[in-house]
Amino acid sequence: MPVYLDHAATTPILPEALAAYVHALTTVGNPSSIHSAGQATKMVLETGREQVAASVGADSVEIVFTSGGTESVNLGVKGLYWARQRDRARPRIVVPAGEHHASVDTVTWLEQHDGAVIHEIPLDALGRLDLTALAAALADPSDVALVTFLWANNEVGTIQPVADVVRIAHAAGVPVHCDAVSAYGQVPIDVHHAGGGSEPLDATSISAHKIGGPVGIGALVLARSAVVEPLIHGGGQQRQVRSGTQDAPAAAAFGVAASALHDSARATVLRDAVIAGVASRVPSAVLRGDPVDRLPGNAHFTFPGCEGDSLLFLLDAAGISVSTGSACQAGIPEPSHVLMAMGVSETDARGALRITVGHTTTPEDVTALLDALPDAVARASVAGMAGHAPALGAR
């Protein structure tokens, strides 16, 4: 049986979410129409919105449905940036190193096309952002448009000090966008009391397919007080922020997935079994990320002398799906920018492997991984010394 251990990339849709999606597809009507068919669809849509809102401690009016996490990040970052230019120039965007490419590429686009200035905050060796550097960056906030950061790193799983970040930014009068896509469904999220603190988030990005919902829908949780410029113009269906006919069936499925019980304790047990097993079977492996404050489903390692892609191919040939966690642009494997930001050498960063458990993971899946891994590492080490990756399916 195939073993799927790449839940951070996407996780299988929950049966109840799929059932809700299929059922909602039979409801015909545009939710913006005032006739009974349209209003029936609107009821489906708004029920999903209320369920998603409840999952993050938000009001339903604060949920702006999008096509997924990437659009949410673009709307949150660009929207806040453009809105902050209305009365005077505020070109600076404060962003930690090692962010998801949805944020990295968005702020880079604003730098190249719209005069933004990127102010990067360093990470420590565990992937935590430097709060002292953040405070220094906001000592004079007069030219700062926003702060944007990950709730938890999508590669190494380190959970950031969310409450402290929001407190520092708001004390300087700067709005905050948080990319919570990787954290959503894994740790408690209350956007009105970010990270358990007293301050609310201004904008928060989440996605359905990371929690057992369908691909193709996400949300920007936008505080009532937040002002953003829209990316998409048209009918103004969602607070004049995001235009377009809303996908009621996807919203229904998203809502059901958001309402499901996400068992972080079970995920933690499985993750810890992976970490302990890898340490025992492959003593040279190095656990990356915070050993304590990390996502329940995330185990991330580097394997000295190995190429991560080699490990991935060898495990895939054994029927086990994992990830390197590194970017691959234009077909050329690149070392993880996250690990590089944490001070890991380029050579070591190339040997990364991310193993992420989820709602379908069993103890037997973990055993299968641990049984296959030592041989994969041994063969990948030989391939690394030879300067090439093994062919897919090679024995």
Coordinates of C-alpha atoms in Angstrom, one line a residue:
M1 CA 0.0 0.0 0.0
P2 CA 1.3 3.5 -0.8
V3 CA 2.3 5.5 2.2
Y4 CA 1.5 9.3 2.0
L5 CA 3.6 11.4 4.3
D6 CA 3.4 14.8 2.6
H7 CA 0.4 16.2 4.3
A8 CA 2.0 19.7 4.5
A9 CA 1.7 19.9 0.7
T10 CA -1.9 18.8 0.7
T11 CA -4.0 16.3 2.7
P12 CA -6.8 14.0 1.5
I13 CA -10.2 15.5 1.5
L14 CA -12.3 14.4 4.4
P15 CA -15.3 12.1 3.5
E16 CA -17.8 14.5 5.1
A17 CA -16.3 17.5 3.2
L18 CA -16.5 15.6 -0.1
A19 CA -20.1 14.6 0.7
A20 CA -21.0 18.2 1.5
Y21 CA -19.3 19.4 -1.8
V22 CA -21.2 16.9 -3.9
H23 CA -24.5 17.6 -2.3
A24 CA -24.0 21.4 -2.7
L25 CA -23.3 20.9 -6.4
T26 CA -27.0 20.0 -6.8
T27 CA -28.1 23.4 -5.5
V28 CA -28.6 25.7 -8.6
G29 CA -28.5 29.4 -8.2
N30 CA -26.1 32.4 -8.0
P31 CA -25.8 33.5 -4.4
S32 CA -26.1 37.1 -5.4
S33 CA -29.5 36.5 -7.0
I34 CA -32.5 37.5 -5.0
H35 CA -34.9 34.8 -6.2
S36 CA -35.4 31.7 -4.1
A37 CA -32.9 29.5 -6.0
G38 CA -30.2 32.2 -5.5
Q39 CA -31.1 32.5 -1.8
A40 CA -30.9 28.8 -1.3
T41 CA -27.4 28.8 -2.7
K42 CA -26.5 31.9 -0.5
M43 CA -27.6 29.9 2.6
V44 CA -25.2 27.1 1.6
L45 CA -22.4 29.7 1.1
E46 CA -23.0 31.6 4.3
T47 CA -23.2 28.5 6.4
G48 CA -19.8 27.6 5.1
R49 CA -18.5 31.1 5.9
E50 CA -19.8 30.9 9.4
Q51 CA -18.1 27.6 10.0
V52 CA -14.8 28.8 8.7
A53 CA -15.1 32.0 10.8
A54 CA -15.8 29.9 13.9
S55 CA -12.7 27.8 13.3
V56 CA -10.4 30.9 13.7
G57 CA -12.4 32.9 16.2
A58 CA -13.6 35.4 13.6
D59 CA -16.9 37.0 12.7
S60 CA -18.4 35.7 9.5
V61 CA -18.2 39.1 7.8
E62 CA -14.4 38.9 8.2
I63 CA -14.1 35.8 6.0
V64 CA -13.3 36.8 2.4
F65 CA -13.2 33.6 0.3
T66 CA -10.4 33.3 -2.3
S67 CA -9.1 30.7 -4.7
G68 CA -6.6 29.5 -2.1
G69 CA -3.7 30.4 0.2
T70 CA -1.6 32.1 -2.5
E71 CA -4.4 34.5 -3.6
S72 CA -5.1 35.2 0.1
V73 CA -1.5 36.1 0.7
N74 CA -1.4 38.3 -2.4
L75 CA -4.6 40.1 -1.4
G76 CA -3.4 40.5 2.2
V77 CA 0.1 41.8 1.4
K78 CA -0.7 43.9 -1.8
G79 CA -4.0 45.0 -0.5
L80 CA -2.6 46.4 2.8
Y81 CA 0.5 47.8 1.0
W82 CA -1.6 49.8 -1.5
A83 CA -4.1 51.0 1.1
R84 CA -1.2 52.3 3.2
Q85 CA 0.0 54.5 0.4
R86 CA -3.3 56.5 0.2
D87 CA -2.3 59.4 2.4
R88 CA 1.5 59.3 2.1
A89 CA 4.3 57.0 0.9
R90 CA 5.0 54.0 3.1
P91 CA 7.3 51.9 1.0
R92 CA 8.8 49.6 3.6
I93 CA 7.5 46.0 4.1
V94 CA 8.9 44.2 7.1
V95 CA 9.2 40.5 6.5
P96 CA 11.3 37.7 8.1
A97 CA 13.7 35.6 6.0
G98 CA 12.6 32.1 5.1
E99 CA 9.0 33.0 4.3
H100 CA 6.8 30.9 1.9
H101 CA 7.3 31.9 -1.7
A102 CA 3.7 33.2 -1.9
S103 CA 5.0 36.0 0.4
V104 CA 8.6 36.2 -0.9
D105 CA 7.4 36.6 -4.5
T106 CA 4.7 39.0 -3.6
V107 CA 6.9 41.4 -1.8
T108 CA 9.6 41.0 -4.5
W109 CA 7.0 41.9 -7.1
L110 CA 6.0 45.0 -5.1
E111 CA 9.7 45.9 -4.9
Q112 CA 10.2 45.6 -8.6
H113 CA 7.0 47.2 -9.8
D114 CA 5.7 49.4 -7.1
G115 CA 8.6 51.0 -5.2
A116 CA 8.4 48.8 -2.1
V117 CA 11.5 48.4 0.1
I118 CA 11.9 45.0 1.7
H119 CA 13.2 45.1 5.3
E120 CA 14.2 41.5 6.1
I121 CA 14.2 40.2 9.7
P122 CA 16.7 37.4 10.4
L123 CA 16.0 33.9 11.7
D124 CA 17.9 32.1 14.3
A125 CA 19.2 28.5 14.0
L126 CA 15.8 27.1 14.9
G127 CA 13.9 29.2 12.4
R128 CA 12.5 31.7 14.9
L129 CA 12.4 35.3 13.8
D130 CA 14.4 37.8 15.8
L131 CA 12.0 39.9 17.9
T132 CA 14.8 42.4 18.8
A133 CA 15.5 43.0 15.1
L134 CA 11.7 43.4 14.5
A135 CA 11.4 46.0 17.2
A136 CA 14.4 47.9 15.8
A137 CA 12.9 47.8 12.3
L138 CA 9.8 49.4 13.7
A139 CA 11.6 52.0 15.9
D140 CA 10.7 54.6 13.3
P141 CA 7.5 53.2 11.6
S142 CA 6.7 56.3 9.6
D143 CA 7.6 54.6 6.3
V144 CA 6.4 51.1 7.1
A145 CA 3.4 49.8 5.2
L146 CA 3.0 46.5 7.0
V147 CA 4.5 43.5 8.7
T148 CA 3.9 40.1 7.1
F149 CA 5.1 36.8 8.6
L150 CA 4.3 33.0 8.8
W151 CA 2.5 31.7 11.8
A152 CA 4.5 28.6 11.5
N153 CA 7.2 27.8 8.9
N154 CA 5.9 25.5 6.2
E155 CA 9.2 23.7 5.8
V156 CA 10.8 23.2 9.2
G157 CA 7.6 23.6 11.2
T158 CA 8.8 26.2 13.7
I159 CA 6.0 28.1 15.3
Q160 CA 6.7 31.8 15.5
P161 CA 6.0 34.1 18.6
V162 CA 2.8 35.3 17.0
A163 CA 1.5 37.4 20.0
D164 CA 4.8 39.2 20.4
V165 CA 5.0 40.0 16.6
V166 CA 1.5 41.5 16.6
R167 CA 2.1 43.4 19.8
I168 CA 5.3 45.0 18.6
A169 CA 3.8 45.9 15.2
H170 CA 0.6 47.4 16.6
A171 CA 2.5 49.4 19.3
A172 CA 4.2 51.0 16.3
G173 CA 0.8 51.5 14.5
V174 CA 1.7 49.1 11.7
P175 CA -0.9 46.5 10.4
V176 CA 0.0 42.8 10.3
H177 CA -0.7 40.1 7.7
C178 CA -0.1 36.6 8.9
D179 CA 0.3 33.6 6.6
A180 CA -1.4 30.9 8.7
V181 CA -1.8 28.4 5.9
S182 CA 0.6 25.8 7.3
A183 CA -0.6 26.3 10.9
Y184 CA -4.3 26.2 10.2
G185 CA -5.9 23.0 11.6
Q186 CA -2.7 22.1 13.4
V187 CA -2.6 24.7 16.2
P188 CA -5.4 26.8 17.8
I189 CA -6.0 30.1 15.9
D190 CA -8.0 33.0 17.3
V191 CA -7.5 36.0 15.0
H192 CA -9.0 38.3 17.6
H193 CA -6.4 37.2 20.2
A194 CA -3.5 36.3 18.0
G195 CA -1.2 33.7 19.5
G196 CA -3.1 33.9 22.7
G197 CA -2.2 37.5 23.2
S198 CA -4.5 40.6 23.5
E199 CA -4.1 41.9 20.0
P200 CA -6.0 41.0 16.8
L201 CA -4.5 40.2 13.5
D202 CA -5.4 42.6 10.6
A203 CA -5.3 40.0 7.9
T204 CA -4.8 36.2 8.0
S205 CA -4.4 33.8 5.2
I206 CA -5.8 30.2 5.3
S207 CA -6.5 27.4 2.9
A208 CA -9.0 24.6 2.7
H209 CA -6.9 21.8 1.2
K210 CA -4.5 21.8 4.1
I211 CA -7.2 20.7 6.5
G212 CA -9.1 18.2 4.5
G213 CA -11.2 20.5 2.3
P214 CA -11.1 20.9 -1.4
V215 CA -8.3 22.5 -3.5
G216 CA -9.2 25.8 -5.0
I217 CA -10.7 27.7 -2.1
G218 CA -9.1 29.6 0.8
A219 CA -9.8 32.7 2.7
L220 CA -8.4 36.0 3.8
V221 CA -9.6 36.7 7.4
L222 CA -9.9 40.4 7.2
A223 CA -10.5 42.4 10.4
R224 CA -13.5 44.8 10.3
S225 CA -11.1 47.7 10.9
A226 CA -8.6 46.6 8.2
V227 CA -8.5 48.6 4.9
V228 CA -7.2 46.9 1.8
E229 CA -7.2 47.6 -1.9
P230 CA -8.7 44.8 -4.0
L231 CA -6.8 42.7 -6.5
I232 CA -9.9 41.7 -8.4
H233 CA -12.5 44.2 -9.5
G234 CA -16.1 43.6 -10.6
G235 CA -19.3 43.0 -8.7
G236 CA -17.9 43.7 -5.3
Q237 CA -19.5 40.6 -3.8
Q238 CA -17.3 40.4 -0.7
R239 CA -17.0 43.8 1.1
Q240 CA -15.8 45.3 -2.2
V241 CA -12.6 43.5 -1.5
R242 CA -12.9 40.4 -3.7
S243 CA -15.3 40.4 -6.7
G244 CA -16.6 37.4 -8.5
T245 CA -19.4 34.8 -8.2
Q246 CA -18.6 32.8 -5.0
D247 CA -18.2 29.1 -5.1
A248 CA -20.9 27.9 -2.7
P249 CA -20.1 24.1 -3.0
A250 CA -16.4 24.7 -2.2
A251 CA -17.4 27.0 0.7
A252 CA -19.7 24.3 2.0
A253 CA -16.9 21.7 1.9
F254 CA -14.5 24.2 3.4
G255 CA -16.9 24.8 6.3
V256 CA -17.3 21.1 7.0
A257 CA -13.6 20.6 7.0
A258 CA -13.1 23.6 9.3
S259 CA -15.7 22.2 11.7
A260 CA -14.0 18.8 11.9
L261 CA -12.0 17.8 14.9
H262 CA -8.4 18.0 14.0
D263 CA -6.5 15.7 16.4
S264 CA -3.2 17.5 17.0
A265 CA -2.4 15.2 19.9
R266 CA -2.6 12.1 17.6
A267 CA -0.4 13.9 15.0
T268 CA 2.1 14.8 17.7
V269 CA 2.4 11.2 18.8
L270 CA 3.0 10.1 15.2
R271 CA 5.4 12.9 14.5
D272 CA 7.4 12.1 17.6
A273 CA 7.6 8.5 16.5
V274 CA 9.0 9.6 13.2
I275 CA 11.6 11.8 15.0
A276 CA 12.7 9.1 17.4
G277 CA 12.7 6.5 14.7
V278 CA 14.9 8.5 12.4
A279 CA 17.3 9.4 15.2
S280 CA 17.6 5.7 16.0
R281 CA 17.8 4.3 12.4
V282 CA 19.9 7.1 10.9
P283 CA 22.0 8.7 13.7
S284 CA 23.6 11.2 11.4
A285 CA 20.3 12.8 10.5
V286 CA 19.8 16.4 11.9
L287 CA 16.4 17.5 13.1
R288 CA 15.7 21.0 11.8
G289 CA 13.4 23.6 13.3
D290 CA 12.3 24.2 16.9
P291 CA 12.3 20.8 18.8
V292 CA 9.5 22.0 21.0
D293 CA 7.5 24.8 19.4
R294 CA 6.9 23.1 16.1
L295 CA 3.8 22.0 14.2
P296 CA 2.3 18.7 15.4
G297 CA 2.6 17.0 12.0
N298 CA 6.0 18.2 11.0
A299 CA 9.4 16.3 11.1
H300 CA 12.1 17.9 9.0
F301 CA 15.7 16.6 8.7
T302 CA 18.9 17.1 6.8
F303 CA 20.9 14.0 5.9
P304 CA 24.7 14.8 5.6
G305 CA 26.2 13.5 2.4
C306 CA 22.8 13.0 0.7
E307 CA 20.8 14.9 -1.9
G308 CA 17.2 15.4 -0.8
D309 CA 16.0 14.7 -4.3
S310 CA 17.8 11.3 -4.2
L311 CA 16.1 10.4 -1.0
L312 CA 12.7 11.5 -2.3
F313 CA 13.1 9.4 -5.5
L314 CA 14.3 6.3 -3.6
L315 CA 11.5 6.5 -1.0
D316 CA 9.0 7.2 -3.8
A317 CA 10.2 4.0 -5.5
A318 CA 9.5 2.2 -2.2
G319 CA 5.9 3.6 -2.2
I320 CA 6.5 6.4 0.3
S321 CA 5.6 10.0 -0.5
V322 CA 7.6 12.7 1.3
S323 CA 9.0 16.1 0.3
T324 CA 12.3 17.8 0.2
G325 CA 10.7 21.0 1.3
S326 CA 12.9 23.0 -1.1
A327 CA 11.9 25.2 -3.9
C328 CA 12.2 24.0 -7.5
Q329 CA 12.2 26.7 -10.0
A330 CA 12.3 26.2 -13.8
G331 CA 13.1 22.5 -13.1
I332 CA 16.3 23.2 -11.3
P333 CA 16.5 22.0 -7.7
E334 CA 17.6 24.7 -5.3
P335 CA 18.7 24.4 -1.7
S336 CA 16.0 25.5 0.8
H337 CA 16.0 29.3 1.3
V338 CA 14.6 28.6 4.8
L339 CA 17.5 26.4 5.8
M340 CA 20.0 28.9 4.4
A341 CA 18.3 31.7 6.4
M342 CA 18.8 29.5 9.5
G343 CA 22.5 29.4 8.8
V344 CA 22.6 25.8 7.4
S345 CA 25.3 25.4 4.7
E346 CA 24.2 25.0 1.1
T347 CA 25.7 21.5 1.1
D348 CA 23.7 20.4 4.1
A349 CA 20.6 22.3 2.9
R350 CA 20.5 20.1 -0.2
G351 CA 20.1 17.0 1.9
A352 CA 16.7 18.1 3.4
L353 CA 13.7 15.9 3.8
R354 CA 10.3 16.9 5.2
I355 CA 8.0 14.2 6.6
T356 CA 4.5 15.4 7.5
V357 CA 1.8 13.3 9.0
G358 CA -2.0 13.9 8.8
H359 CA -5.4 12.5 9.4
T360 CA -4.9 9.4 7.3
T361 CA -1.5 8.5 8.8
T362 CA -1.2 5.3 10.8
P363 CA 1.5 3.8 13.0
E364 CA 2.1 1.3 10.2
D365 CA 2.9 4.2 7.8
V366 CA 5.6 5.4 10.2
T367 CA 7.0 1.9 10.5
A368 CA 7.1 1.5 6.7
L369 CA 9.0 4.8 6.4
L370 CA 11.5 3.9 9.1
D371 CA 12.1 0.4 7.5
A372 CA 12.8 2.0 4.1
L373 CA 14.8 5.0 5.2
P374 CA 18.2 3.5 6.2
D375 CA 18.7 1.8 2.8
A376 CA 17.5 5.0 1.0
V377 CA 20.0 7.1 3.0
A378 CA 22.9 4.6 2.3
R379 CA 22.1 4.6 -1.5
A380 CA 21.6 8.3 -1.6
S381 CA 25.0 8.8 0.1
V382 CA 26.7 6.7 -2.6
A383 CA 24.9 8.7 -5.3
G384 CA 25.9 11.9 -3.6
M385 CA 29.5 10.9 -3.6
A386 CA 29.2 9.9 -7.2
G387 CA 27.8 13.3 -8.0
H388 CA 24.5 12.1 -9.4
A389 CA 21.0 11.1 -8.3
P390 CA 19.8 7.5 -8.8
A391 CA 17.2 6.8 -11.5
L392 CA 13.6 6.7 -10.3
G393 CA 12.8 3.1 -9.6
A394 CA 16.4 1.9 -9.5
R395 CA 17.1 -1.0 -7.2

